[in-house]
PDB file of C-alpha atoms and ligand atoms in Angstrom:
ATOM      1  CA  MET U 396       0.661  18.014 -31.883  1.00 93.00           C
ATOM      2  CA  LEU U 397      -2.144  15.833 -33.230  1.00 97.00           C
ATOM      3  CA  ARG U 398      -1.298  12.142 -32.717  1.00 97.00           C
ATOM      4  CA  VAL U 399      -2.982   9.682 -35.074  1.00 98.00           C
ATOM      5  CA  GLY U 400      -2.946   5.918 -34.543  1.00 98.00           C
ATOM      6  CA  ILE U 401      -3.138   3.697 -37.627  1.00 98.00           C
ATOM      7  CA  THR U 402      -3.931   0.025 -37.282  1.00 98.00           C
ATOM      8  CA  GLY U 403      -5.447  -2.910 -39.125  1.00 98.00           C
ATOM      9  CA  GLY U 404      -5.168  -6.677 -39.322  1.00 97.00           C
ATOM     10  CA  ILE U 405      -2.373  -8.563 -41.053  1.00 96.00           C
ATOM     11  CA  GLY U 406      -2.047  -7.603 -44.709  1.00 96.00           C
ATOM     12  CA  SER U 407      -4.712  -4.886 -44.499  1.00 98.00           C
ATOM     13  CA  GLY U 408      -2.443  -2.193 -45.976  1.00 98.00           C
ATOM     14  CA  LYS U 409      -1.015  -0.304 -42.979  1.00 98.00           C
ATOM     15  CA  THR U 410       2.372  -0.036 -44.659  1.00 97.00           C
ATOM     16  CA  ALA U 411       0.861   0.964 -47.999  1.00 98.00           C
ATOM     17  CA  LEU U 412      -1.027   3.772 -46.236  1.00 98.00           C
ATOM     18  CA  THR U 413       1.788   4.951 -43.981  1.00 98.00           C
ATOM     19  CA  ASP U 414       4.288   4.881 -46.890  1.00 98.00           C
ATOM     20  CA  TRP U 415       2.015   7.291 -48.748  1.00 98.00           C
ATOM     21  CA  LEU U 416       1.704   9.607 -45.715  1.00 98.00           C
ATOM     22  CA  SER U 417       5.457   9.419 -45.175  1.00 98.00           C
ATOM     23  CA  ARG U 418       6.039  10.598 -48.749  1.00 98.00           C
ATOM     24  CA  LYS U 419       3.982  13.678 -47.803  1.00 97.00           C
ATOM     25  CA  GLY U 420       6.440  14.405 -44.990  1.00 97.00           C
ATOM     26  CA  ILE U 421       4.461  12.954 -42.103  1.00 98.00           C
ATOM     27  CA  VAL U 422       6.548  11.299 -39.379  1.00 98.00           C
ATOM     28  CA  ILE U 423       5.551   7.649 -38.912  1.00 98.00           C
ATOM     29  CA  VAL U 424       6.426   6.061 -35.581  1.00 98.00           C
ATOM     30  CA  ASP U 425       6.474   2.290 -36.102  1.00 97.00           C
ATOM     31  CA  ALA U 426       5.498   0.222 -33.054  1.00 97.00           C
ATOM     32  CA  ASP U 427       6.823  -3.007 -34.633  1.00 94.00           C
ATOM     33  CA  LEU U 428      10.284  -1.483 -35.017  1.00 96.00           C
ATOM     34  CA  VAL U 429      10.270  -0.090 -31.469  1.00 97.00           C
ATOM     35  CA  ALA U 430       9.125  -3.452 -30.089  1.00 95.00           C
ATOM     36  CA  ARG U 431      12.233  -5.013 -31.642  1.00 95.00           C
ATOM     37  CA  GLU U 432      14.529  -2.227 -30.442  1.00 96.00           C
ATOM     38  CA  VAL U 433      13.608  -2.670 -26.772  1.00 96.00           C
ATOM     39  CA  VAL U 434      14.928  -6.258 -26.850  1.00 96.00           C
ATOM     40  CA  GLN U 435      18.057  -5.619 -28.919  1.00 97.00           C
ATOM     41  CA  PRO U 436      21.400  -6.688 -27.398  1.00 96.00           C
ATOM     42  CA  GLY U 437      22.494  -3.931 -25.036  1.00 96.00           C
ATOM     43  CA  ALA U 438      18.918  -2.793 -24.317  1.00 96.00           C
ATOM     44  CA  SER U 439      17.776  -2.940 -20.692  1.00 96.00           C
ATOM     45  CA  GLY U 440      14.660  -4.840 -21.809  1.00 97.00           C
ATOM     46  CA  LEU U 441      16.752  -7.783 -22.993  1.00 97.00           C
ATOM     47  CA  ALA U 442      18.818  -7.758 -19.800  1.00 96.00           C
ATOM     48  CA  GLU U 443      15.656  -7.966 -17.717  1.00 97.00           C
ATOM     49  CA  ILE U 444      14.228 -10.789 -19.852  1.00 97.00           C
ATOM     50  CA  VAL U 445      17.397 -12.776 -19.219  1.00 96.00           C
ATOM     51  CA  GLU U 446      17.143 -12.022 -15.497  1.00 96.00           C
ATOM     52  CA  VAL U 447      13.528 -13.220 -15.315  1.00 96.00           C
ATOM     53  CA  PHE U 448      13.473 -16.058 -17.866  1.00 95.00           C
ATOM     54  CA  GLY U 449      17.104 -17.194 -18.004  1.00 93.00           C
ATOM     55  CA  ASP U 450      19.713 -17.062 -20.732  1.00 92.00           C
ATOM     56  CA  GLN U 451      18.299 -20.055 -22.598  1.00 93.00           C
ATOM     57  CA  TYR U 452      16.221 -17.482 -24.490  1.00 94.00           C
ATOM     58  CA  LEU U 453      19.339 -15.923 -25.951  1.00 95.00           C
ATOM     59  CA  GLN U 454      20.793 -17.053 -29.248  1.00 95.00           C
ATOM     60  CA  ALA U 455      24.536 -17.638 -29.578  1.00 94.00           C
ATOM     61  CA  ASP U 456      24.946 -14.162 -31.117  1.00 95.00           C
ATOM     62  CA  GLY U 457      23.312 -12.496 -28.076  1.00 95.00           C
ATOM     63  CA  HIS U 458      19.991 -11.716 -29.751  1.00 96.00           C
ATOM     64  CA  LEU U 459      16.687 -12.727 -28.194  1.00 96.00           C
ATOM     65  CA  ASP U 460      15.424 -16.075 -29.465  1.00 95.00           C
ATOM     66  CA  ARG U 461      12.044 -14.664 -30.426  1.00 91.00           C
ATOM     67  CA  ALA U 462      10.648 -17.980 -31.637  1.00 90.00           C
ATOM     68  CA  ALA U 463      11.486 -19.727 -28.321  1.00 92.00           C
ATOM     69  CA  MET U 464      10.045 -16.815 -26.364  1.00 93.00           C
ATOM     70  CA  ARG U 465       6.846 -16.844 -28.427  1.00 88.00           C
ATOM     71  CA  GLN U 466       6.537 -20.579 -27.835  1.00 89.00           C
ATOM     72  CA  LEU U 467       6.998 -20.123 -24.080  1.00 91.00           C
ATOM     73  CA  VAL U 468       4.301 -17.477 -23.679  1.00 90.00           C
ATOM     74  CA  PHE U 469       1.899 -18.822 -26.297  1.00 82.00           C
ATOM     75  CA  ASN U 470      -0.257 -20.841 -23.918  1.00 82.00           C
ATOM     76  CA  ASN U 471       0.981 -19.447 -20.645  1.00 92.00           C
ATOM     77  CA  GLU U 472      -0.867 -16.368 -19.478  1.00 93.00           C
ATOM     78  CA  ALA U 473       1.366 -15.732 -16.434  1.00 96.00           C
ATOM     79  CA  LYS U 474       4.569 -15.910 -18.485  1.00 96.00           C
ATOM     80  CA  ARG U 475       3.053 -13.728 -21.189  1.00 93.00           C
ATOM     81  CA  ARG U 476       2.152 -11.121 -18.566  1.00 95.00           C
ATOM     82  CA  ALA U 477       5.655 -11.295 -17.086  1.00 97.00           C
ATOM     83  CA  LEU U 478       7.146 -10.698 -20.529  1.00 96.00           C
ATOM     84  CA  GLU U 479       4.760  -7.838 -21.285  1.00 93.00           C
ATOM     85  CA  ALA U 480       5.516  -6.242 -17.906  1.00 95.00           C
ATOM     86  CA  ILE U 481       9.082  -5.926 -19.177  1.00 97.00           C
ATOM     87  CA  THR U 482       8.425  -4.919 -22.774  1.00 95.00           C
ATOM     88  CA  HIS U 483       5.215  -2.839 -22.765  1.00 92.00           C
ATOM     89  CA  PRO U 484       6.355   0.051 -20.523  1.00 94.00           C
ATOM     90  CA  ARG U 485       9.580   0.340 -22.500  1.00 96.00           C
ATOM     91  CA  ILE U 486       7.732   0.275 -25.818  1.00 95.00           C
ATOM     92  CA  ARG U 487       5.287   2.922 -24.616  1.00 95.00           C
ATOM     93  CA  ALA U 488       8.065   5.174 -23.329  1.00 96.00           C
ATOM     94  CA  ALA U 489      10.016   4.904 -26.592  1.00 96.00           C
ATOM     95  CA  LEU U 490       6.883   5.527 -28.682  1.00 97.00           C
ATOM     96  CA  ALA U 491       5.952   8.564 -26.584  1.00 96.00           C
ATOM     97  CA  GLU U 492       9.456   9.967 -26.944  1.00 97.00           C
ATOM     98  CA  GLN U 493       9.545   9.455 -30.719  1.00 97.00           C
ATOM     99  CA  MET U 494       6.101  11.039 -31.104  1.00 97.00           C
ATOM    100  CA  GLN U 495       7.134  13.987 -28.973  1.00 97.00           C
ATOM    101  CA  GLN U 496      10.221  14.585 -31.084  1.00 96.00           C
ATOM    102  CA  ALA U 497       8.307  14.443 -34.365  1.00 95.00           C
ATOM    103  CA  SER U 498       8.197  17.637 -36.333  1.00 93.00           C
ATOM    104  CA  SER U 499       5.428  17.309 -38.892  1.00 94.00           C
ATOM    105  CA  PRO U 500       1.897  18.787 -39.030  1.00 95.00           C
ATOM    106  CA  TYR U 501       0.668  15.649 -37.258  1.00 97.00           C
ATOM    107  CA  VAL U 502       2.367  12.416 -36.217  1.00 98.00           C
ATOM    108  CA  VAL U 503       1.303   8.840 -36.929  1.00 98.00           C
ATOM    109  CA  LEU U 504       1.697   5.873 -34.601  1.00 98.00           C
ATOM    110  CA  SER U 505       1.493   2.771 -36.793  1.00 98.00           C
ATOM    111  CA  SER U 506       0.788  -0.294 -34.692  1.00 97.00           C
ATOM    112  CA  PRO U 507      -0.814  -3.678 -35.384  1.00 95.00           C
ATOM    113  CA  LEU U 508      -1.634  -3.783 -31.648  1.00 92.00           C
ATOM    114  CA  LEU U 509      -2.918  -0.224 -31.271  1.00 95.00           C
ATOM    115  CA  LEU U 510      -6.341  -1.326 -29.997  1.00 95.00           C
ATOM    116  CA  GLU U 511      -5.234  -4.405 -28.029  1.00 89.00           C
ATOM    117  CA  SER U 512      -2.250  -3.081 -26.103  1.00 84.00           C
ATOM    118  CA  GLY U 513      -3.493   0.168 -24.579  1.00 87.00           C
ATOM    119  CA  GLN U 514      -1.473   2.142 -27.153  1.00 93.00           C
ATOM    120  CA  SER U 515      -4.678   3.833 -28.327  1.00 94.00           C
ATOM    121  CA  GLU U 516      -4.491   5.885 -25.123  1.00 95.00           C
ATOM    122  CA  MET U 517      -1.352   7.460 -26.531  1.00 96.00           C
ATOM    123  CA  VAL U 518      -3.110   8.915 -29.579  1.00 97.00           C
ATOM    124  CA  ASP U 519      -5.911  11.420 -30.165  1.00 97.00           C
ATOM    125  CA  MET U 520      -7.709   9.301 -32.750  1.00 97.00           C
ATOM    126  CA  SER U 521      -7.577   5.838 -34.283  1.00 98.00           C
ATOM    127  CA  VAL U 522      -7.680   5.126 -38.017  1.00 98.00           C
ATOM    128  CA  VAL U 523      -8.459   1.544 -39.001  1.00 98.00           C
ATOM    129  CA  ILE U 524      -7.541   0.266 -42.430  1.00 98.00           C
ATOM    130  CA  ASP U 525     -10.003  -2.426 -43.358  1.00 98.00           C
ATOM    131  CA  ILE U 526     -10.387  -5.236 -45.881  1.00 98.00           C
ATOM    132  CA  PRO U 527     -12.415  -8.454 -45.822  1.00 97.00           C
ATOM    133  CA  GLU U 528     -10.674 -11.503 -44.376  1.00 96.00           C
ATOM    134  CA  ALA U 529     -10.514 -13.315 -47.728  1.00 96.00           C
ATOM    135  CA  LEU U 530      -8.516 -10.407 -49.165  1.00 97.00           C
ATOM    136  CA  GLN U 531      -6.259 -10.279 -46.081  1.00 96.00           C
ATOM    137  CA  ILE U 532      -5.389 -13.917 -46.714  1.00 96.00           C
ATOM    138  CA  GLU U 533      -4.933 -13.448 -50.464  1.00 96.00           C
ATOM    139  CA  ARG U 534      -2.660 -10.381 -50.184  1.00 96.00           C
ATOM    140  CA  THR U 535      -0.614 -11.736 -47.285  1.00 95.00           C
ATOM    141  CA  MET U 536      -0.097 -15.058 -49.082  1.00 94.00           C
ATOM    142  CA  ALA U 537       1.056 -13.201 -52.200  1.00 93.00           C
ATOM    143  CA  ARG U 538       3.425 -11.017 -50.147  1.00 93.00           C
ATOM    144  CA  ASP U 539       4.932 -13.514 -47.696  1.00 91.00           C
ATOM    145  CA  LYS U 540       4.592 -16.853 -49.506  1.00 86.00           C
ATOM    146  CA  ASN U 541       3.150 -18.220 -46.260  1.00 83.00           C
ATOM    147  CA  ASP U 542       0.534 -20.921 -46.248  1.00 89.00           C
ATOM    148  CA  ARG U 543      -3.110 -20.121 -45.656  1.00 93.00           C
ATOM    149  CA  ALA U 544      -3.293 -21.960 -42.291  1.00 93.00           C
ATOM    150  CA  LEU U 545      -0.592 -19.798 -40.713  1.00 90.00           C
ATOM    151  CA  ILE U 546      -2.250 -16.574 -41.863  1.00 93.00           C
ATOM    152  CA  GLU U 547      -5.644 -17.763 -40.610  1.00 94.00           C
ATOM    153  CA  GLN U 548      -4.031 -18.519 -37.246  1.00 90.00           C
ATOM    154  CA  ILE U 549      -2.581 -14.993 -37.059  1.00 90.00           C
ATOM    155  CA  ILE U 550      -5.949 -13.449 -37.983  1.00 94.00           C
ATOM    156  CA  ALA U 551      -7.652 -15.530 -35.270  1.00 93.00           C
ATOM    157  CA  ALA U 552      -5.142 -14.281 -32.671  1.00 88.00           C
ATOM    158  CA  GLN U 553      -5.732 -10.610 -33.601  1.00 93.00           C
ATOM    159  CA  ILE U 554      -8.689  -8.498 -32.445  1.00 95.00           C
ATOM    160  CA  SER U 555     -11.805  -9.381 -34.481  1.00 97.00           C
ATOM    161  CA  ARG U 556     -12.695  -7.245 -37.485  1.00 97.00           C
ATOM    162  CA  GLU U 557     -15.994  -6.318 -35.819  1.00 97.00           C
ATOM    163  CA  ASN U 558     -14.354  -5.102 -32.599  1.00 97.00           C
ATOM    164  CA  ARG U 559     -11.614  -3.284 -34.496  1.00 98.00           C
ATOM    165  CA  LEU U 560     -14.176  -1.400 -36.576  1.00 98.00           C
ATOM    166  CA  ALA U 561     -16.222  -0.579 -33.476  1.00 97.00           C
ATOM    167  CA  LEU U 562     -13.165   1.103 -31.913  1.00 97.00           C
ATOM    168  CA  ALA U 563     -12.234   3.125 -35.006  1.00 97.00           C
ATOM    169  CA  ASP U 564     -12.707   6.882 -35.266  1.00 97.00           C
ATOM    170  CA  VAL U 565     -12.057   6.688 -39.012  1.00 97.00           C
ATOM    171  CA  VAL U 566     -12.201   3.636 -41.287  1.00 98.00           C
ATOM    172  CA  ILE U 567     -10.242   3.477 -44.551  1.00 98.00           C
ATOM    173  CA  ASP U 568     -11.531   0.807 -46.906  1.00 98.00           C
ATOM    174  CA  ASN U 569      -8.648  -0.804 -48.832  1.00 98.00           C
ATOM    175  CA  SER U 570     -10.556  -3.468 -50.722  1.00 98.00           C
ATOM    176  CA  SER U 571     -10.057  -1.780 -54.088  1.00 98.00           C
ATOM    177  CA  ASP U 572      -6.772  -1.078 -55.932  1.00 98.00           C
ATOM    178  CA  LEU U 573      -3.759   0.945 -54.761  1.00 97.00           C
ATOM    179  CA  LYS U 574      -4.871   4.019 -56.714  1.00 98.00           C
ATOM    180  CA  SER U 575      -8.112   4.061 -54.683  1.00 98.00           C
ATOM    181  CA  LEU U 576      -6.123   3.687 -51.478  1.00 98.00           C
ATOM    182  CA  HIS U 577      -3.951   6.641 -52.425  1.00 98.00           C
ATOM    183  CA  ASP U 578      -7.071   8.746 -53.168  1.00 98.00           C
ATOM    184  CA  ARG U 579      -8.416   7.871 -49.728  1.00 98.00           C
ATOM    185  CA  ALA U 580      -5.040   8.578 -48.162  1.00 98.00           C
ATOM    186  CA  ALA U 581      -5.059  12.041 -49.765  1.00 98.00           C
ATOM    187  CA  LEU U 582      -8.497  12.796 -48.270  1.00 98.00           C
ATOM    188  CA  LEU U 583      -7.421  11.522 -44.869  1.00 98.00           C
ATOM    189  CA  HIS U 584      -4.229  13.580 -45.051  1.00 98.00           C
ATOM    190  CA  GLU U 585      -6.199  16.727 -45.847  1.00 97.00           C
ATOM    191  CA  THR U 586      -8.581  16.118 -42.936  1.00 96.00           C
ATOM    192  CA  LEU U 587      -5.702  15.487 -40.554  1.00 97.00           C
ATOM    193  CA  LEU U 588      -3.828  18.606 -41.692  1.00 96.00           C
ATOM    194  CA  ASN U 589      -6.953  20.624 -40.875  1.00 94.00           C
ATOM    195  CA  ARG U 590      -7.393  18.973 -37.503  1.00 93.00           C
ATOM    196  CA  GLY U 591      -3.693  19.328 -36.794  1.00 85.00           C
ATOM    197  CA  ASN U 592      -3.937  23.067 -37.387  1.00 85.00           C
ATOM    198  CA  ARG U 593      -6.796  23.359 -34.937  1.00 84.00           C
ATOM    199  CA  HIS U 594      -5.183  21.073 -32.370  1.00 79.00           C
TER     200      HIS U 594
HETATM  201  P1  ATP P  10       1.267  -6.481 -41.889  1.00 53.85           P
HETATM  202  O1  ATP P  10       0.383  -6.247 -40.735  1.00 53.85           O
HETATM  203  O2  ATP P  10       1.340  -7.910 -42.248  1.00 53.85           O
HETATM  204  O3  ATP P  10       2.614  -5.820 -41.772  1.00 53.85           O
HETATM  205  P2  ATP P  10       0.188  -4.356 -43.563  1.00 53.85           P
HETATM  206  O4  ATP P  10      -1.103  -4.017 -42.930  1.00 53.85           O
HETATM  207  O5  ATP P  10       1.334  -3.416 -43.379  1.00 53.85           O
HETATM  208  O6  ATP P  10       0.564  -5.830 -43.215  1.00 53.85           O
HETATM  209  P3  ATP P  10       0.745  -4.067 -46.394  1.00 53.85           P
HETATM  210  O7  ATP P  10       2.088  -4.757 -46.323  1.00 53.85           O
HETATM  211  O8  ATP P  10       0.709  -2.609 -46.608  1.00 53.85           O
HETATM  212  O9  ATP P  10      -0.140  -4.488 -45.132  1.00 53.85           O
HETATM  213  O10 ATP P  10      -0.152  -4.746 -47.530  1.00 53.85           O
HETATM  214  C1  ATP P  10      -0.184  -6.174 -47.685  1.00 53.85           C
HETATM  215  C2  ATP P  10       0.121  -6.542 -49.138  1.00 53.85           C
HETATM  216  O11 ATP P  10      -0.968  -6.115 -49.947  1.00 53.85           O
HETATM  217  C3  ATP P  10       1.365  -5.862 -49.682  1.00 53.85           C
HETATM  218  O12 ATP P  10       2.014  -6.737 -50.568  1.00 53.85           O
HETATM  219  C4  ATP P  10       0.804  -4.653 -50.424  1.00 53.85           C
HETATM  220  O13 ATP P  10       1.625  -4.235 -51.480  1.00 53.85           O
HETATM  221  C5  ATP P  10      -0.525  -5.188 -50.925  1.00 53.85           C
HETATM  222  N1  ATP P  10      -1.578  -4.172 -51.035  1.00 53.85           N
HETATM  223  C6  ATP P  10      -1.900  -3.227 -50.119  1.00 53.85           C
HETATM  224  N2  ATP P  10      -2.947  -2.488 -50.533  1.00 53.85           N
HETATM  225  C7  ATP P  10      -3.292  -2.978 -51.748  1.00 53.85           C
HETATM  226  C8  ATP P  10      -4.297  -2.644 -52.702  1.00 53.85           C
HETATM  227  N3  ATP P  10      -5.196  -1.674 -52.486  1.00 53.85           N
HETATM  228  N4  ATP P  10      -4.356  -3.366 -53.847  1.00 53.85           N
HETATM  229  C9  ATP P  10      -3.478  -4.358 -54.074  1.00 53.85           C
HETATM  230  N5  ATP P  10      -2.506  -4.737 -53.223  1.00 53.85           N
HETATM  231  C10 ATP P  10      -2.407  -4.053 -52.067  1.00 53.85           C
END
C-alpha cells in the first residue's frame, strides 16, 4: 500500500487537508494522537517514564504532567533523549501497525514532526503543506486565541520553512482560500490514487 506522509508547520492547514482526504475515504493515521496514546495511563510508555523520571511527573489523576515534562526536557538534551528513547519507538510501532491495518487506496501519515523525527522513513513520499510565516501566525492566532509571541516561539522550534520545502516530494500551497485548498487536495488525491494503483 502506498504510504503518504503529510506535514507542515503550525497552522499551515494539515488538518484542513487531511479532513478533505478523509471525507474521500482515505485512512488518516494521526501521529499527534498516537503520541498521546503511548503515554496514557495503563500504557507501558507511561510506566517506563515513571521508572526513569520518577512519579513527580504524574498528575493526581494518573495522567502524565505534560507541561512539567516539557519544562524538564526543554533545555536538557540528555533528558530529552531519554524521554524520546521511551516514546519514539512506541510511536513508530503504533504508527506502523495502524498504517498496515489501513484499508484505503493509499494511507496518510499526518505528522507535524514527519521530517524531524525519522518518521519520513516510514512513508513512500512526503507532502508538505506550505504557507508564509505571517499567515501561519495570523491563522493560528485566529484559531487558538494564543498570543503572537508563543506562536513565533513554536515556529522557531520547528524545522525551518526552507528545510521543510527542500525535503518535500510534493508541496501544496495553502496561502489562498479553502476552496483553492480543496481544489489542490482533489488534484493530489487523483495523483495518489494513480500512484497507489501502480504501487
Ligand atoms: P497545527 O499544526 O497547529 O495542528 P494545522 O496544520 O493542522 O495546524 P489547520 O488547523 O488545518 O492547520 O489550519 C489552521 C487554521 O487555519 C484553522 O483554523 C483552519 O480552519 C484555517 N485554515 C486552513 N486553511 C485555510 C485557508 N486556505 N483559508 C483560510 N483559513 C484556513
